[in-house]
GROMACS .gro file of N, CA and C in nm:
model
  450
    1MET      N    1   0.083  -0.120   0.000
    1MET     CA    2   0.000   0.000   0.000
    1MET      C    3   0.086   0.125   0.000
    2SER      N    4   0.201   0.120   0.065
    2SER     CA    5   0.286   0.239   0.072
    2SER      C    6   0.347   0.273  -0.062
    3ALA      N    7   0.367   0.173  -0.150
    3ALA     CA    8   0.422   0.200  -0.283
    3ALA      C    9   0.321   0.282  -0.365
    4LEU      N   10   0.194   0.246  -0.358
    4LEU     CA   11   0.091   0.320  -0.430
    4LEU      C   12   0.081   0.463  -0.376
    5ARG      N   13   0.090   0.474  -0.246
    5ARG     CA   14   0.083   0.607  -0.184
    5ARG      C   15   0.201   0.693  -0.230
    6GLU      N   16   0.317   0.631  -0.238
    6GLU     CA   17   0.436   0.704  -0.282
    6GLU      C   18   0.421   0.747  -0.428
    7GLU      N   19   0.365   0.659  -0.511
    7GLU     CA   20   0.343   0.695  -0.652
    7GLU      C   21   0.243   0.809  -0.665
    8LEU      N   22   0.138   0.805  -0.585
    8LEU     CA   23   0.040   0.914  -0.588
    8LEU      C   24   0.103   1.045  -0.542
    9LEU      N   25   0.187   1.039  -0.441
    9LEU     CA   26   0.255   1.160  -0.394
    9LEU      C   27   0.351   1.214  -0.499
   10ASN      N   28   0.414   1.125  -0.576
   10ASN     CA   29   0.502   1.170  -0.684
   10ASN      C   30   0.424   1.240  -0.795
   11LEU      N   31   0.299   1.200  -0.814
   11LEU     CA   32   0.217   1.258  -0.919
   11LEU      C   33   0.149   1.388  -0.876
   12MET      N   34   0.137   1.412  -0.748
   12MET     CA   35   0.064   1.529  -0.696
   12MET      C   36   0.109   1.662  -0.756
   13PRO      N   37   0.238   1.690  -0.772
   13PRO     CA   38   0.275   1.819  -0.831
   13PRO      C   39   0.224   1.838  -0.974
   14ASN      N   40   0.192   1.728  -1.041
   14ASN     CA   41   0.146   1.737  -1.180
   14ASN      C   42  -0.006   1.738  -1.193
   15LEU      N   43  -0.079   1.730  -1.084
   15LEU     CA   44  -0.225   1.728  -1.093
   15LEU      C   45  -0.284   1.854  -1.157
   16PRO      N   46  -0.227   1.974  -1.133
   16PRO     CA   47  -0.282   2.091  -1.205
   16PRO      C   48  -0.267   2.076  -1.357
   17LEU      N   49  -0.155   2.021  -1.402
   17LEU     CA   50  -0.136   1.997  -1.546
   17LEU      C   51  -0.237   1.895  -1.597
   18VAL      N   52  -0.258   1.789  -1.522
   18VAL     CA   53  -0.355   1.686  -1.560
   18VAL      C   54  -0.494   1.748  -1.569
   19LEU      N   55  -0.530   1.830  -1.472
   19LEU     CA   56  -0.661   1.895  -1.474
   19LEU      C   57  -0.676   1.984  -1.597
   20VAL      N   58  -0.573   2.059  -1.630
   20VAL     CA   59  -0.577   2.146  -1.749
   20VAL      C   60  -0.597   2.061  -1.875
   21LEU      N   61  -0.527   1.948  -1.883
   21LEU     CA   62  -0.542   1.861  -2.000
   21LEU      C   63  -0.683   1.804  -2.011
   22TRP      N   64  -0.743   1.770  -1.897
   22TRP     CA   65  -0.881   1.720  -1.897
   22TRP      C   66  -0.976   1.829  -1.945
   23VAL      N   67  -0.954   1.953  -1.904
   23VAL     CA   68  -1.037   2.065  -1.948
   23VAL      C   69  -1.017   2.092  -2.097
   24VAL      N   70  -0.894   2.076  -2.145
   24VAL     CA   71  -0.866   2.094  -2.288
   24VAL      C   72  -0.946   1.994  -2.371
   25VAL      N   73  -0.951   1.869  -2.327
   25VAL     CA   74  -1.030   1.767  -2.398
   25VAL      C   75  -1.178   1.804  -2.397
   26LEU      N   76  -1.228   1.847  -2.283
   26LEU     CA   77  -1.368   1.889  -2.273
   26LEU      C   78  -1.396   2.007  -2.366
   27THR      N   79  -1.304   2.100  -2.374
   27THR     CA   80  -1.319   2.216  -2.462
   27THR      C   81  -1.322   2.173  -2.609
   28ALA      N   82  -1.237   2.078  -2.645
   28ALA     CA   83  -1.235   2.029  -2.783
   28ALA      C   84  -1.368   1.964  -2.820
   29VAL      N   85  -1.424   1.885  -2.730
   29VAL     CA   86  -1.554   1.821  -2.755
   29VAL      C   87  -1.662   1.929  -2.766
   30ALA      N   88  -1.657   2.031  -2.682
   30ALA     CA   89  -1.756   2.139  -2.687
   30ALA      C   90  -1.746   2.215  -2.820
   31ILE      N   91  -1.625   2.239  -2.866
   31ILE     CA   92  -1.607   2.307  -2.995
   31ILE      C   93  -1.667   2.222  -3.107
   32ASP      N   94  -1.643   2.092  -3.103
   32ASP     CA   95  -1.699   2.004  -3.204
   32ASP      C   96  -1.852   2.005  -3.200
   33LEU      N   97  -1.908   2.002  -3.081
   33LEU     CA   98  -2.054   2.005  -3.065
   33LEU      C   99  -2.111   2.135  -3.120
   34ILE      N  100  -2.053   2.247  -3.082
   34ILE     CA  101  -2.100   2.378  -3.129
   34ILE      C  102  -2.087   2.387  -3.281
   35SER      N  103  -1.976   2.338  -3.333
   35SER     CA  104  -1.954   2.340  -3.478
   35SER      C  105  -2.060   2.255  -3.550
   36GLY      N  106  -2.087   2.138  -3.496
   36GLY     CA  107  -2.187   2.051  -3.557
   36GLY      C  108  -2.327   2.111  -3.555
   37VAL      N  109  -2.364   2.172  -3.443
   37VAL     CA  110  -2.496   2.236  -3.431
   37VAL      C  111  -2.506   2.353  -3.529
   38ARG      N  112  -2.400   2.431  -3.537
   38ARG     CA  113  -2.399   2.546  -3.627
   38ARG      C  114  -2.411   2.503  -3.773
   39LYS      N  115  -2.336   2.401  -3.811
   39LYS     CA  116  -2.342   2.352  -3.949
   39LYS      C  117  -2.479   2.293  -3.980
   40ALA      N  118  -2.537   2.223  -3.884
   40ALA     CA  119  -2.671   2.167  -3.905
   40ALA      C  120  -2.773   2.278  -3.921
   41ARG      N  121  -2.760   2.382  -3.841
   41ARG     CA  122  -2.852   2.496  -3.851
   41ARG      C  123  -2.839   2.564  -3.987
   42CYS      N  124  -2.715   2.583  -4.034
   42CYS     CA  125  -2.694   2.647  -4.164
   42CYS      C  126  -2.748   2.563  -4.278
   43ALA      N  127  -2.743   2.431  -4.264
   43ALA     CA  128  -2.790   2.341  -4.369
   43ALA      C  129  -2.937   2.305  -4.352
   44ASN      N  130  -3.004   2.368  -4.255
   44ASN     CA  131  -3.144   2.339  -4.225
   44ASN      C  132  -3.168   2.191  -4.196
   45ILE      N  133  -3.075   2.131  -4.123
   45ILE     CA  134  -3.088   1.992  -4.080
   45ILE      C  135  -3.138   1.995  -3.935
   46ALA      N  136  -3.238   1.913  -3.908
   46ALA     CA  137  -3.295   1.912  -3.773
   46ALA      C  138  -3.193   1.862  -3.672
   47ARG      N  139  -3.187   1.929  -3.559
   47ARG     CA  140  -3.101   1.887  -3.449
   47ARG      C  141  -3.185   1.801  -3.357
   48THR      N  142  -3.144   1.676  -3.343
   48THR     CA  143  -3.222   1.582  -3.262
   48THR      C  144  -3.141   1.541  -3.140
   49SER      N  145  -3.208   1.472  -3.051
   49SER     CA  146  -3.139   1.426  -2.930
   49SER      C  147  -3.036   1.319  -2.962
   50TYR      N  148  -3.047   1.255  -3.078
   50TYR     CA  149  -2.951   1.151  -3.116
   50TYR      C  150  -2.808   1.207  -3.120
   51GLY      N  151  -2.791   1.322  -3.182
   51GLY     CA  152  -2.659   1.384  -3.190
   51GLY      C  153  -2.605   1.423  -3.053
   52PHE      N  154  -2.692   1.472  -2.968
   52PHE     CA  155  -2.649   1.511  -2.834
   52PHE      C  156  -2.613   1.388  -2.751
   53ARG      N  157  -2.688   1.278  -2.770
   53ARG     CA  158  -2.654   1.153  -2.700
   53ARG      C  159  -2.519   1.100  -2.747
   54ARG      N  160  -2.490   1.117  -2.876
   54ARG     CA  161  -2.359   1.074  -2.927
   54ARG      C  162  -2.247   1.154  -2.862
   55THR      N  163  -2.271   1.281  -2.836
   55THR     CA  164  -2.169   1.363  -2.770
   55THR      C  165  -2.146   1.314  -2.628
   56VAL      N  166  -2.252   1.278  -2.557
   56VAL     CA  167  -2.237   1.226  -2.421
   56VAL      C  168  -2.161   1.093  -2.425
   57SER      N  169  -2.194   1.008  -2.521
   57SER     CA  170  -2.124   0.881  -2.537
   57SER      C  171  -1.976   0.904  -2.563
   58LYS      N  172  -1.949   1.001  -2.649
   58LYS     CA  173  -1.810   1.034  -2.683
   58LYS      C  174  -1.735   1.081  -2.558
   59LEU      N  175  -1.799   1.164  -2.478
   59LEU     CA  176  -1.735   1.212  -2.355
   59LEU      C  177  -1.702   1.096  -2.260
   60ILE      N  178  -1.794   1.003  -2.249
   60ILE     CA  179  -1.770   0.886  -2.162
   60ILE      C  180  -1.650   0.807  -2.213
   61GLN      N  181  -1.644   0.783  -2.343
   61GLN     CA  182  -1.531   0.710  -2.399
   61GLN      C  183  -1.400   0.786  -2.382
   62TYR      N  184  -1.403   0.915  -2.410
   62TYR     CA  185  -1.281   0.995  -2.399
   62TYR      C  186  -1.229   1.000  -2.256
   63TYR      N  187  -1.320   1.022  -2.161
   63TYR     CA  188  -1.273   1.031  -2.023
   63TYR      C  189  -1.237   0.895  -1.966
   64SER      N  190  -1.290   0.789  -2.020
   64SER     CA  191  -1.242   0.656  -1.981
   64SER      C  192  -1.097   0.640  -2.024
   65MET      N  193  -1.068   0.685  -2.145
   65MET     CA  194  -0.929   0.680  -2.193
   65MET      C  195  -0.839   0.768  -2.106
   66MET      N  196  -0.888   0.884  -2.067
   66MET     CA  197  -0.808   0.975  -1.984
   66MET      C  198  -0.782   0.914  -1.846
   67VAL      N  199  -0.881   0.842  -1.790
   67VAL     CA  200  -0.861   0.777  -1.660
   67VAL      C  201  -0.753   0.670  -1.672
   68PHE      N  202  -0.757   0.591  -1.781
   68PHE     CA  203  -0.654   0.490  -1.800
   68PHE      C  204  -0.516   0.555  -1.816
   69ALA      N  205  -0.510   0.665  -1.890
   69ALA     CA  206  -0.382   0.736  -1.905
   69ALA      C  207  -0.331   0.783  -1.769
   70LEU      N  208  -0.422   0.834  -1.687
   70LEU     CA  209  -0.383   0.879  -1.553
   70LEU      C  210  -0.335   0.760  -1.468
   71LEU      N  211  -0.399   0.645  -1.483
   71LEU     CA  212  -0.353   0.526  -1.411
   71LEU      C  213  -0.211   0.487  -1.454
   72PHE      N  214  -0.186   0.490  -1.585
   72PHE     CA  215  -0.051   0.461  -1.633
   72PHE      C  216   0.049   0.564  -1.581
   73ASP      N  217   0.009   0.690  -1.576
   73ASP     CA  218   0.097   0.794  -1.521
   73ASP      C  219   0.125   0.770  -1.374
   74THR      N  220   0.023   0.725  -1.302
   74THR     CA  221   0.040   0.696  -1.159
   74THR      C  222   0.139   0.582  -1.140
   75ILE      N  223   0.123   0.478  -1.221
   75ILE     CA  224   0.215   0.365  -1.212
   75ILE      C  225   0.357   0.407  -1.249
   76GLY      N  226   0.369   0.488  -1.352
   76GLY     CA  227   0.502   0.529  -1.399
   76GLY      C  228   0.563   0.645  -1.324
   77SER      N  229   0.493   0.700  -1.225
   77SER     CA  230   0.544   0.818  -1.157
   77SER      C  231   0.670   0.790  -1.075
   78MET      N  232   0.698   0.663  -1.049
   78MET     CA  233   0.823   0.629  -0.979
   78MET      C  234   0.942   0.647  -1.072
   79VAL      N  235   0.921   0.626  -1.201
   79VAL     CA  236   1.029   0.634  -1.298
   79VAL      C  237   1.036   0.773  -1.361
   80VAL      N  238   0.922   0.822  -1.405
   80VAL     CA  239   0.914   0.951  -1.473
   80VAL      C  240   0.818   1.039  -1.395
   81ASN      N  241   0.857   1.162  -1.374
   81ASN     CA  242   0.777   1.250  -1.289
   81ASN      C  243   0.686   1.342  -1.370
   82GLN      N  244   0.651   1.303  -1.492
   82GLN     CA  245   0.561   1.382  -1.575
   82GLN      C  246   0.446   1.293  -1.622
   83PRO      N  247   0.328   1.349  -1.640
   83PRO     CA  248   0.213   1.269  -1.686
   83PRO      C  249   0.212   1.254  -1.839
   84TYR      N  250   0.312   1.182  -1.890
   84TYR     CA  251   0.326   1.168  -2.035
   84TYR      C  252   0.208   1.096  -2.100
   85PHE      N  253   0.153   0.995  -2.035
   85PHE     CA  254   0.040   0.923  -2.093
   85PHE      C  255  -0.083   1.014  -2.104
   86THR      N  256  -0.106   1.095  -2.003
   86THR     CA  257  -0.219   1.188  -2.007
   86THR      C  258  -0.198   1.293  -2.115
   87MET      N  259  -0.075   1.340  -2.128
   87MET     CA  260  -0.044   1.438  -2.234
   87MET      C  261  -0.066   1.377  -2.372
   88LEU      N  262  -0.020   1.254  -2.390
   88LEU     CA  263  -0.034   1.187  -2.518
   88LEU      C  264  -0.182   1.160  -2.550
   89ALA      N  265  -0.256   1.110  -2.451
   89ALA     CA  266  -0.398   1.081  -2.471
   89ALA      C  267  -0.476   1.208  -2.503
   90SER      N  268  -0.450   1.316  -2.430
   90SER     CA  269  -0.524   1.440  -2.456
   90SER      C  270  -0.488   1.498  -2.592
   91ALA      N  271  -0.361   1.492  -2.632
   91ALA     CA  272  -0.322   1.540  -2.764
   91ALA      C  273  -0.392   1.460  -2.874
   92PHE      N  274  -0.399   1.328  -2.856
   92PHE     CA  275  -0.465   1.241  -2.953
   92PHE      C  276  -0.614   1.275  -2.963
   93LEU      N  277  -0.680   1.293  -2.850
   93LEU     CA  278  -0.823   1.322  -2.851
   93LEU      C  279  -0.853   1.460  -2.911
   94VAL      N  280  -0.769   1.558  -2.882
   94VAL     CA  281  -0.788   1.691  -2.940
   94VAL      C  282  -0.767   1.684  -3.092
   95PHE      N  283  -0.669   1.604  -3.135
   95PHE     CA  284  -0.646   1.586  -3.278
   95PHE      C  285  -0.770   1.526  -3.345
   96ILE      N  286  -0.829   1.425  -3.283
   96ILE     CA  287  -0.949   1.362  -3.338
   96ILE      C  288  -1.062   1.465  -3.350
   97GLU      N  289  -1.081   1.546  -3.248
   97GLU     CA  290  -1.188   1.646  -3.250
   97GLU      C  291  -1.161   1.753  -3.355
   98ALA      N  292  -1.035   1.793  -3.370
   98ALA     CA  293  -1.001   1.893  -3.472
   98ALA      C  294  -1.031   1.840  -3.611
   99ARG      N  295  -0.995   1.716  -3.636
   99ARG     CA  296  -1.026   1.655  -3.766
   99ARG      C  297  -1.177   1.646  -3.786
  100SER      N  298  -1.248   1.615  -3.681
  100SER     CA  299  -1.393   1.603  -3.689
  100SER      C  300  -1.456   1.737  -3.728
  101VAL      N  301  -1.408   1.845  -3.671
  101VAL     CA  302  -1.462   1.977  -3.701
  101VAL      C  303  -1.440   2.010  -3.849
  102TYR      N  304  -1.321   1.980  -3.901
  102TYR     CA  305  -1.292   2.016  -4.039
  102TYR      C  306  -1.350   1.918  -4.140
  103GLU      N  307  -1.362   1.790  -4.105
  103GLU     CA  308  -1.416   1.691  -4.197
  103GLU      C  309  -1.566   1.707  -4.216
  104LYS      N  310  -1.638   1.731  -4.112
  104LYS     CA  311  -1.783   1.731  -4.118
  104LYS      C  312  -1.838   1.833  -4.215
  105SER      N  313  -1.775   1.946  -4.223
  105SER     CA  314  -1.832   2.052  -4.307
  105SER      C  315  -1.845   2.008  -4.451
  106GLY      N  316  -1.743   1.950  -4.509
  106GLY     CA  317  -1.750   1.909  -4.648
  106GLY      C  318  -1.822   1.778  -4.668
  107ASP      N  319  -1.792   1.680  -4.585
  107ASP     CA  320  -1.844   1.545  -4.605
  107ASP      C  321  -1.996   1.539  -4.591
  108LYS      N  322  -2.050   1.599  -4.488
  108LYS     CA  323  -2.195   1.594  -4.468
  108LYS      C  324  -2.268   1.667  -4.578
  109MET      N  325  -2.215   1.781  -4.618
  109MET     CA  326  -2.281   1.857  -4.724
  109MET      C  327  -2.271   1.783  -4.857
  110ARG      N  328  -2.156   1.718  -4.882
  110ARG     CA  329  -2.140   1.643  -5.006
  110ARG      C  330  -2.239   1.528  -5.011
  111GLY      N  331  -2.256   1.458  -4.900
  111GLY     CA  332  -2.350   1.346  -4.896
  111GLY      C  333  -2.493   1.392  -4.917
  112THR      N  334  -2.530   1.503  -4.857
  112THR     CA  335  -2.664   1.558  -4.873
  112THR      C  336  -2.684   1.605  -5.017
  113ALA      N  337  -2.584   1.672  -5.071
  113ALA     CA  338  -2.594   1.721  -5.208
  113ALA      C  339  -2.604   1.605  -5.306
  114ALA      N  340  -2.528   1.499  -5.284
  114ALA     CA  341  -2.533   1.382  -5.373
  114ALA      C  342  -2.671   1.317  -5.367
  115ALA      N  343  -2.728   1.306  -5.248
  115ALA     CA  344  -2.861   1.246  -5.234
  115ALA      C  345  -2.966   1.333  -5.303
  116ASN      N  346  -2.955   1.464  -5.285
  116ASN     CA  347  -3.050   1.555  -5.351
  116ASN      C  348  -3.036   1.549  -5.502
  117LEU      N  349  -2.913   1.539  -5.550
  117LEU     CA  350  -2.890   1.530  -5.693
  117LEU      C  351  -2.948   1.400  -5.749
  118ALA      N  352  -2.930   1.291  -5.676
  118ALA     CA  353  -2.986   1.163  -5.720
  118ALA      C  354  -3.139   1.171  -5.727
  119ASP      N  355  -3.200   1.236  -5.628
  119ASP     CA  356  -3.346   1.253  -5.629
  119ASP      C  357  -3.390   1.337  -5.749
  120LEU      N  358  -3.314   1.442  -5.776
  120LEU     CA  359  -3.347   1.528  -5.890
  120LEU      C  360  -3.336   1.451  -6.021
  121ILE      N  361  -3.233   1.369  -6.034
  121ILE     CA  362  -3.215   1.288  -6.155
  121ILE      C  363  -3.332   1.191  -6.172
  122THR      N  364  -3.374   1.129  -6.061
  122THR     CA  365  -3.487   1.037  -6.066
  122THR      C  366  -3.613   1.110  -6.113
  123LEU      N  367  -3.634   1.229  -6.060
  123LEU     CA  368  -3.752   1.307  -6.100
  123LEU      C  369  -3.745   1.347  -6.248
  124LEU      N  370  -3.625   1.385  -6.294
  124LEU     CA  371  -3.611   1.424  -6.434
  124LEU      C  372  -3.629   1.304  -6.527
  125GLU      N  373  -3.580   1.189  -6.485
  125GLU     CA  374  -3.598   1.069  -6.567
  125GLU      C  375  -3.746   1.033  -6.579
  126ASN      N  376  -3.823   1.064  -6.477
  126ASN     CA  377  -3.967   1.032  -6.476
  126ASN      C  378  -4.051   1.159  -6.489
  127ARG      N  379  -4.003   1.256  -6.563
  127ARG     CA  380  -4.072   1.385  -6.570
  127ARG      C  381  -4.212   1.375  -6.631
  128ASP      N  382  -4.233   1.275  -6.714
  128ASP     CA  383  -4.366   1.259  -6.773
  128ASP      C  384  -4.467   1.213  -6.669
  129ASP      N  385  -4.421   1.138  -6.572
  129ASP     CA  386  -4.510   1.088  -6.468
  129ASP      C  387  -4.446   1.118  -6.332
  130LEU      N  388  -4.472   1.237  -6.278
  130LEU     CA  389  -4.409   1.280  -6.153
  130LEU      C  390  -4.443   1.190  -6.035
  131LEU      N  391  -4.565   1.139  -6.034
  131LEU     CA  392  -4.604   1.050  -5.927
  131LEU      C  393  -4.515   0.925  -5.926
  132LYS      N  394  -4.486   0.874  -6.045
  132LYS     CA  395  -4.397   0.759  -6.056
  132LYS      C  396  -4.257   0.795  -6.005
  133GLY      N  397  -4.211   0.916  -6.037
  133GLY     CA  398  -4.080   0.962  -5.990
  133GLY      C  399  -4.074   0.970  -5.838
  134PHE      N  400  -4.176   1.027  -5.778
  134PHE     CA  401  -4.180   1.037  -5.631
  134PHE      C  402  -4.184   0.899  -5.566
  135THR      N  403  -4.264   0.809  -5.623
  135THR     CA  404  -4.269   0.674  -5.565
  135THR      C  405  -4.136   0.603  -5.580
  136GLU      N  406  -4.066   0.627  -5.690
  136GLU     CA  407  -3.934   0.565  -5.709
  136GLU      C  408  -3.835   0.617  -5.604
  137ILE      N  409  -3.839   0.746  -5.577
  137ILE     CA  410  -3.752   0.804  -5.474
  137ILE      C  411  -3.783   0.744  -5.338
  138LEU      N  412  -3.911   0.734  -5.305
  138LEU     CA  413  -3.949   0.676  -5.176
  138LEU      C  414  -3.907   0.529  -5.167
  139ARG      N  415  -3.918   0.457  -5.277
  139ARG     CA  416  -3.878   0.316  -5.279
  139ARG      C  417  -3.727   0.305  -5.254
  140GLN      N  418  -3.649   0.392  -5.317
  140GLN     CA  419  -3.503   0.391  -5.299
  140GLN      C  420  -3.465   0.425  -5.155
  141LYS      N  421  -3.536   0.520  -5.096
  141LYS     CA  422  -3.508   0.560  -4.957
  141LYS      C  423  -3.538   0.446  -4.861
  142ASN      N  424  -3.644   0.371  -4.888
  142ASN     CA  425  -3.680   0.259  -4.800
  142ASN      C  426  -3.585   0.142  -4.815
  143LYS      N  427  -3.524   0.123  -4.934
  143LYS     CA  428  -3.429   0.015  -4.956
  143LYS      C  429  -3.293   0.046  -4.895
  144ALA      N  430  -3.258   0.175  -4.886
  144ALA     CA  431  -3.124   0.215  -4.841
  144ALA      C  432  -3.098   0.164  -4.701
  145PRO      N  433  -2.980   0.102  -4.680
  145PRO     CA  434  -2.946   0.055  -4.545
  145PRO      C  435  -2.923   0.175  -4.454
  146SER      N  436  -2.975   0.167  -4.335
  146SER     CA  437  -2.959   0.278  -4.242
  146SER      C  438  -2.829   0.258  -4.165
  147GLY      N  439  -2.729   0.337  -4.203
  147GLY     CA  440  -2.597   0.330  -4.136
  147GLY      C  441  -2.581   0.443  -4.041
  148GLY      N  442  -2.499   0.425  -3.940
  148GLY     CA  443  -2.476   0.528  -3.839
  148GLY      C  444  -2.344   0.598  -3.860
  149ALA      N  445  -2.319   0.651  -3.979
  149ALA     CA  446  -2.193   0.720  -4.003
  149ALA      C  447  -2.190   0.852  -3.931
  150ASP      N  448  -2.068   0.889  -3.886
  150ASP     CA  449  -2.052   1.014  -3.812
  150ASP      C  450  -2.048   1.131  -3.901
   0.00000   0.00000   0.00000
C-alpha cells in the first residue's frame, strides 16, 4: 500500500497539469458540438437528441481513456515524474476532434448534395409521370441501409 501512496505523492505536483489537460479535452468536444450544431442549422438539418446523446457517449469514452492514461501515469510516476500518458492521450483526442470539425463541413454537405442530386435525376428521368418519380424516390429511400456514419 505504501508504494501506491508514494506513486500518488510523486504525481501530486502534476495534478494541475492533468486537470488542465482534462479541461482541454472537454473544450475540444464542446467546440466540435458547437460546430456541428452550427453547421446543421446552416444546412437546415434538424437537431435531434440523437446527436447530443452521441456527444455524451463520446465524452464517456474519452474520459475513460483519460482515466486509464492517468492510471498509467500513476504507475510510472516512480520512474518519470511527468504525466506523459495523459499528455499523449489528450493530444490524440484533441487531434481527433479537430479533424472532426474540419471533416464534417464538407463530407456531410457532399452526402446531402449527392442524395438531392440523385433525387433530382430520378424526377427528371420520370418527368412525364411525376407520381412515378416520387414513388421511385421513396422506394429507394426505403431500400437504403440505415448506417450510423458520423
